[in-house]
Short mmCIF file of C-alpha atoms and ligand atoms in Angstrom, two decimals:
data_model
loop_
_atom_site.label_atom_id
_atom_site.label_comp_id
_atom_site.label_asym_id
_atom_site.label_seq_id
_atom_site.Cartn_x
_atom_site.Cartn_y
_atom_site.Cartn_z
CA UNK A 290 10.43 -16.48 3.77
CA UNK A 291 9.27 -16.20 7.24
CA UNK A 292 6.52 -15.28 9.02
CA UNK A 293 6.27 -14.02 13.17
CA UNK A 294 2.62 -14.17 14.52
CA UNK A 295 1.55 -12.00 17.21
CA UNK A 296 -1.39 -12.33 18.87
CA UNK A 297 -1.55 -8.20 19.50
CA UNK A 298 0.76 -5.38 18.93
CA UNK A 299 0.97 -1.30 18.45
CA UNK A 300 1.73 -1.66 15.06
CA UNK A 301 3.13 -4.19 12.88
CA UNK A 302 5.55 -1.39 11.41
CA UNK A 303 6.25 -0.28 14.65
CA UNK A 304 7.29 -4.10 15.49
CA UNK A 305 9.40 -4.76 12.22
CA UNK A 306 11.41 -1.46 12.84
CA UNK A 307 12.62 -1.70 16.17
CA UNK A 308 13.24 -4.98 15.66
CA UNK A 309 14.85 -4.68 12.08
CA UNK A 310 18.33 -6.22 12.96
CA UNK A 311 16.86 -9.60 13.91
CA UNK A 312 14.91 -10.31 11.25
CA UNK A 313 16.29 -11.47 7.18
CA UNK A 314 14.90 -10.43 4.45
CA UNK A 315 11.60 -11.22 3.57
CA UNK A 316 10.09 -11.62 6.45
CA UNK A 317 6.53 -11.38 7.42
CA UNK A 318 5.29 -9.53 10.26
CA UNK A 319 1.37 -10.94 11.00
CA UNK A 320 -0.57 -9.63 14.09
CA UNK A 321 -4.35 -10.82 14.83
CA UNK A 322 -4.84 -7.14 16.15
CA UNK A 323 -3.60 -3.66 16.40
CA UNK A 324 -3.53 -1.06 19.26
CA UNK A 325 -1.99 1.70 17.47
CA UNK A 326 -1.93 1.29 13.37
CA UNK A 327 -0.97 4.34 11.79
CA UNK A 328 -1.19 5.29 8.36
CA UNK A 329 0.74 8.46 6.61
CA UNK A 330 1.46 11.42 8.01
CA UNK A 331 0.33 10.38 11.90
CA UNK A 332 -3.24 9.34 10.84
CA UNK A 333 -4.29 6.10 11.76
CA UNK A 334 -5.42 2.75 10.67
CA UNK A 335 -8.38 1.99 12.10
CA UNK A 336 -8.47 -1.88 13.57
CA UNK A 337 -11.77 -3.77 12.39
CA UNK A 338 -11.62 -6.28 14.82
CA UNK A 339 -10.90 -9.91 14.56
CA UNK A 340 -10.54 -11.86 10.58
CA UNK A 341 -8.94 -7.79 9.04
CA UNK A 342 -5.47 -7.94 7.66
CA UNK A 343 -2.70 -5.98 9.53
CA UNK A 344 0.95 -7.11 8.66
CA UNK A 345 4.25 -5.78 7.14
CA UNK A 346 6.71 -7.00 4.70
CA UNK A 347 10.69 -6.76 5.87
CA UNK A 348 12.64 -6.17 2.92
CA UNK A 349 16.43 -5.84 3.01
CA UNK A 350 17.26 -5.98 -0.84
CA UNK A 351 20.71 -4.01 -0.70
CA UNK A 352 22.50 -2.12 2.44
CA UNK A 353 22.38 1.27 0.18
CA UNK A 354 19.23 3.23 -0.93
CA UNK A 355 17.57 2.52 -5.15
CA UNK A 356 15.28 4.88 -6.50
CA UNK A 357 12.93 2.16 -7.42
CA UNK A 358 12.36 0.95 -3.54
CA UNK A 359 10.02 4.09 -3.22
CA UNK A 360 7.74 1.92 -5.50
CA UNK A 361 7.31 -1.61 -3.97
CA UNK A 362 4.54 0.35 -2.50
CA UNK A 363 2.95 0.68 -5.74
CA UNK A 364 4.03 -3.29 -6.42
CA UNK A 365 2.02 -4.35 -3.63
CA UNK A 366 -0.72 -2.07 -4.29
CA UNK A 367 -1.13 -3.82 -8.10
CA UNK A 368 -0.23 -6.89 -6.45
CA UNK A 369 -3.23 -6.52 -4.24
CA UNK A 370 -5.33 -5.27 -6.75
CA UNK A 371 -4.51 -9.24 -8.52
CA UNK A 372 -5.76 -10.49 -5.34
CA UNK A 373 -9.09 -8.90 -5.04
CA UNK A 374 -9.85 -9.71 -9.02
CA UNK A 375 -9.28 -13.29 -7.88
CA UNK A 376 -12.51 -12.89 -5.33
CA UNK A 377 -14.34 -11.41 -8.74
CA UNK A 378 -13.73 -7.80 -7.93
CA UNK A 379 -13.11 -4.57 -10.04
CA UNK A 380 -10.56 -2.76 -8.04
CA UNK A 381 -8.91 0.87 -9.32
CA UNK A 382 -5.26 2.37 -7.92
CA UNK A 383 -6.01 5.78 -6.86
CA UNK A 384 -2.15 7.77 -7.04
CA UNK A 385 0.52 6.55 -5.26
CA UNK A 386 -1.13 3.31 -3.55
CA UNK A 387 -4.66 3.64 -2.51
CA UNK A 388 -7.10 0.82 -3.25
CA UNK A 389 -10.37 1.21 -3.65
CA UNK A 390 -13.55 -0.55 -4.52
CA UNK A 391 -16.43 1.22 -6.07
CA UNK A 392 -14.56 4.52 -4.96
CA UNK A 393 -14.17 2.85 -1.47
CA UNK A 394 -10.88 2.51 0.28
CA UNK A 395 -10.74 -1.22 1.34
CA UNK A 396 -6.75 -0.87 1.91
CA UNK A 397 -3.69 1.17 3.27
CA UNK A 398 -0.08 0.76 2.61
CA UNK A 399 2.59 2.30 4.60
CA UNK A 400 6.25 1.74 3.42
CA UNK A 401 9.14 3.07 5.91
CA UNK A 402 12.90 3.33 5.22
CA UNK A 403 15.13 2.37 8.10
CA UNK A 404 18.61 3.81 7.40
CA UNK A 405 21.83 4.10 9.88
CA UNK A 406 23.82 6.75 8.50
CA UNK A 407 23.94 5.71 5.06
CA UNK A 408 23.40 1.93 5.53
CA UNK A 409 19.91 0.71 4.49
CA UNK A 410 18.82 -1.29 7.04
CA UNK A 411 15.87 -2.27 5.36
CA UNK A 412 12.23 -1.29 4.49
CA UNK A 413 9.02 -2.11 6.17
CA UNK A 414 6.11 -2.48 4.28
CA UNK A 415 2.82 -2.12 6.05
CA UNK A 416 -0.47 -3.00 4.61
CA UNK A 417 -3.68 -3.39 6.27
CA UNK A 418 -6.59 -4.92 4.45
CA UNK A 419 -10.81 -5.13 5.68
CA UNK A 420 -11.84 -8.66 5.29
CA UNK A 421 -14.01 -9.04 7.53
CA UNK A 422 -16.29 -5.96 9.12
CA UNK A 423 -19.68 -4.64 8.78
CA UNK A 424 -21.70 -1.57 8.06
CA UNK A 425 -21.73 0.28 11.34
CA UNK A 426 -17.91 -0.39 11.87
CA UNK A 427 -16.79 0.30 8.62
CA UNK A 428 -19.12 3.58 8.16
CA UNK A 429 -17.38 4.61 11.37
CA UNK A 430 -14.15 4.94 9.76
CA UNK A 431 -13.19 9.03 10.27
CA UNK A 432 -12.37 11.26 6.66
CA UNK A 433 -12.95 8.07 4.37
CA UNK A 434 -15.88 6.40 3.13
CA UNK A 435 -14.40 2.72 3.45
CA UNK A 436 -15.44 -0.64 2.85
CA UNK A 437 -14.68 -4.47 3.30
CA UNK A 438 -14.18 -7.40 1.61
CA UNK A 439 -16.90 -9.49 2.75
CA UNK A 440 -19.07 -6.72 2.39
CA UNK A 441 -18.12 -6.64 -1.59
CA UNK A 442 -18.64 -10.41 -2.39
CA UNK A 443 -21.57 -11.17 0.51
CA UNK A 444 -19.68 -13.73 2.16
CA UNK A 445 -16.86 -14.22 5.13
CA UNK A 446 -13.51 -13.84 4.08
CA UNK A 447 -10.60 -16.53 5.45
CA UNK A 448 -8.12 -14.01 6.72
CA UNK A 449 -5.13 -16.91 6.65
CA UNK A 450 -6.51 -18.19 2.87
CA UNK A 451 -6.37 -14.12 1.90
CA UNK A 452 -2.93 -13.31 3.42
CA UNK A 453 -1.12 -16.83 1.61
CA UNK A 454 -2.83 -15.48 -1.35
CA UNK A 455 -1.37 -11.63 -0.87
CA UNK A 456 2.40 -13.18 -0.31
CA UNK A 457 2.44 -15.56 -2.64
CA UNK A 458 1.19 -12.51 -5.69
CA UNK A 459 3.60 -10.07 -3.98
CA UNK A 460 7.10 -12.21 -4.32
CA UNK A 461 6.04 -14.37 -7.02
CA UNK A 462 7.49 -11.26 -9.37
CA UNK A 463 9.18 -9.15 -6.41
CA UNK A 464 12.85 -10.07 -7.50
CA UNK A 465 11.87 -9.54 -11.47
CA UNK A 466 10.27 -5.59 -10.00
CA UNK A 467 13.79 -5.54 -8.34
CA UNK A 468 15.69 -6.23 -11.14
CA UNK A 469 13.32 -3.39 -13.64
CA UNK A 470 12.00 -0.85 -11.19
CA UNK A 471 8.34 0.93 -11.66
CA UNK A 472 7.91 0.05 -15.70
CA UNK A 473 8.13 -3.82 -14.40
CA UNK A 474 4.29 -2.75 -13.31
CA UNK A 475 3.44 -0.02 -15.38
CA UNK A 476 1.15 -1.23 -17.35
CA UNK A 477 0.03 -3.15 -14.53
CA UNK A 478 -0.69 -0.21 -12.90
CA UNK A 479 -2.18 1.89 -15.20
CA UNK A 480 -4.74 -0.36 -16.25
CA UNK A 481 -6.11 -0.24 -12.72
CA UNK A 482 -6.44 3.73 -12.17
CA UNK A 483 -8.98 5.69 -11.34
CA UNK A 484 -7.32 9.12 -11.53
CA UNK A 485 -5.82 9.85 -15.31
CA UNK A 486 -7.42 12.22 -17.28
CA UNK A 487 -9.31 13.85 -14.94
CA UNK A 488 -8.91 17.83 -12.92
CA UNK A 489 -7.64 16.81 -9.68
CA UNK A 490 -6.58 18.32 -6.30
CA UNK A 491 -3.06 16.63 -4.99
CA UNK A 492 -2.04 18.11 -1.57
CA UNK A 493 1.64 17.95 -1.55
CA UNK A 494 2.03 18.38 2.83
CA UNK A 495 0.18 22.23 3.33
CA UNK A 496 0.31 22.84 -0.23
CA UNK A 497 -2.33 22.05 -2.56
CA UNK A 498 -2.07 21.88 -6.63
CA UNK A 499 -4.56 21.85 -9.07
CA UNK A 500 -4.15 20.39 -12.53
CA UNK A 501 -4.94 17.83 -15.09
CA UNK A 502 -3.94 14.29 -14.38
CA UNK A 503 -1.74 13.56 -17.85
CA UNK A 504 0.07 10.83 -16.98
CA UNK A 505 2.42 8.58 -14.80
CA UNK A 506 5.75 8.27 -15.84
CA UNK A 507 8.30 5.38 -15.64
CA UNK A 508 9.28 6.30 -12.76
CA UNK A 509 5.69 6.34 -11.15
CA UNK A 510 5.67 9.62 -10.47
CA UNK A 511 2.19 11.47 -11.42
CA UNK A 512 2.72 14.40 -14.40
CA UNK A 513 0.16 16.82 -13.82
CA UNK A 514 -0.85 19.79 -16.61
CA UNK A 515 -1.34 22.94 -14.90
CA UNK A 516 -1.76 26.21 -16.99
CA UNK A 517 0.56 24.30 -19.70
CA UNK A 518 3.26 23.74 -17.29
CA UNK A 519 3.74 20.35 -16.21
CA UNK A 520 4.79 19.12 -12.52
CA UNK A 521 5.87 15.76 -11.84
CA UNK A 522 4.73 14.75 -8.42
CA UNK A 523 6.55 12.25 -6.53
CA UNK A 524 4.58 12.16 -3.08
CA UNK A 525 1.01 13.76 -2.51
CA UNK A 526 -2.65 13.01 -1.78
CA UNK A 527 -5.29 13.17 -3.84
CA UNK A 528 -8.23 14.85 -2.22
C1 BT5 B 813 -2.77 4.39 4.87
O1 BT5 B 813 -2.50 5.64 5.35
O2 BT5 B 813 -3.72 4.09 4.19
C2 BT5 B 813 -1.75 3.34 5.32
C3 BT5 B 813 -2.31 2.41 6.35
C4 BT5 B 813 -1.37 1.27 6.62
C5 BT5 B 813 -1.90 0.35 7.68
C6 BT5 B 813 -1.00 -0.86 7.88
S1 BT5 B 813 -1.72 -2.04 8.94
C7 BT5 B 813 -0.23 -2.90 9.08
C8 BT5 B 813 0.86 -1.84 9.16
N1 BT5 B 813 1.09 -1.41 10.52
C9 BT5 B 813 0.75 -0.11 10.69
O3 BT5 B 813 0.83 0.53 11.77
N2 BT5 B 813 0.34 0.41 9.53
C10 BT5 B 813 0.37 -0.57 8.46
P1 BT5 B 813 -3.20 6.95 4.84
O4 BT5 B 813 -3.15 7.04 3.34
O5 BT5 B 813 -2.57 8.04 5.64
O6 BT5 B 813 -4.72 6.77 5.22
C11 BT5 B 813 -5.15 6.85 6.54
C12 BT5 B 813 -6.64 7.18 6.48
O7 BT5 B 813 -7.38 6.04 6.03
C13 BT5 B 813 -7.22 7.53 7.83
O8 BT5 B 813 -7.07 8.89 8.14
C14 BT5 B 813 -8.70 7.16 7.65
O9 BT5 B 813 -9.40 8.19 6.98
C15 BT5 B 813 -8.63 5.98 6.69
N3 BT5 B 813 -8.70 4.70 7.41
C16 BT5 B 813 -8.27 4.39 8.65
N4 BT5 B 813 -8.51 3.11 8.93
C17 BT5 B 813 -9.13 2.58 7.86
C18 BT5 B 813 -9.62 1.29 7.54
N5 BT5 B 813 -9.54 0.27 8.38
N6 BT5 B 813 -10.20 1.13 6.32
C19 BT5 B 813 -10.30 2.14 5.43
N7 BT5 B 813 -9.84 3.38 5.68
C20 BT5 B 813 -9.25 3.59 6.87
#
């Protein structure tokens, strides 16, 4: 494993992409600040100022596409949520990958396929993470009600302590999630959610459906009941 530091860039996905041929697999994109982070679906990721999180995992486990690579997102997002317990936290997995503390979003993940025809050139797996911020930043934060680590335990975080922490969890069992896909974590992941069993509204890009959340299957997709019926969502927000 390797890891590039950068003092600054747009975007630590931005960075891994365009520079995806030079770089083997897992390797660690780090940057002390961000210009431009983005999140899904051209929102953005909102830079906290010096001590937050902001880097990406390069992953090139095969030149062709799996169905399970969809889901490292979900890996990390369990493999962050072992993190935070470590600092004496509760976190819960809102559907697909939000984290969230007390309801507050403390995390983002952004996973992005590069392909070349049908070559898989790799995937870039973005994640940005508050350590360090404080009330008037973080209550600045547009659409979200947000929050920081420091601000959950009452002390400063070590960003360099947190992110060895983050990559050691995350490949400790990354080539045993290769090898079994989503029900590798399942239980993992269902242990930490916030969402089952309860009426929710997923918007699926302009389209918005209402139904009970039933379950999440083994492919960790989320199986919603509406009017009897039941629809398996594989990508969506949940307002
Ligand atoms: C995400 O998108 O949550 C994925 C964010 C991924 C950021 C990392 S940082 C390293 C790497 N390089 C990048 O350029 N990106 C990745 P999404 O689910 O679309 O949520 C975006 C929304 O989260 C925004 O519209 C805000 O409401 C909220 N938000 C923005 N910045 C935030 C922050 N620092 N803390 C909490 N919420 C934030």
């Amino acid at each position: 494993m390797k890891v590039i530091k950068l003092e600054k860039v747009d975007s630590t996905n931005n960075y891994a992409k365009l520079n995806i041929e030079n770089f083997a697999d897992k390797t660690i994109i780090h940057a002390l600040s961000q210009t431009s982070g983005r999140g899904r679906l051209n929102r953005s990721w909102v830079d906290l100022g010096e001590g937050n999180l902001f880097m990406s995992f390069v992953l090139k486990p095969s030149d062709c596409f799996n169905e399970i690579y969809p889901n490292i997102t979900q890996y990390l997002s369990v493999t962050l949520c072992k993190v935070l317990e470590s600092y004496g936290l509760k976190p819960e997995i809102k559907w697909p990958n939000d984290v969230l503390i007390s309801g507050k979003k403390i995390a983002g993940i952004l996973s992005e396929t590069v392909m070349s025809g049908n070559v898989l050139k790799g995937i870039v797996v973005g994640i940005g993470v508050n350590l360090n911020s404080n009330n008037d930043d973080i209550s600045s934060i547009p659409d979200k009600i947000a929050t920081s680590l420091n601000l959950e335990i009452g002390k400063d975080v070590d960003l360099d302590v947190f992110m060895n922490e983050l990559t050691e969890e995350f490949f400790k069992n990354y080539d045993a999630f290769l090898g079994n896909g989503f029900e590798f974590i399942k239980n993992d992941y269902i242990n930490r959610n916030c969402f089952l069993n309860k009426e929710l509204n997923v918007q699926i890009f302009n389209n918005v459906e209402t139904g009970l959340a039933k379950s999440i299957n083994d492919r960790g997709e989320l199986v919603l009941l509406k009017e009897d019926k039941e629809l398996v969502l594989t990508i969506g927000d949940i307002l």
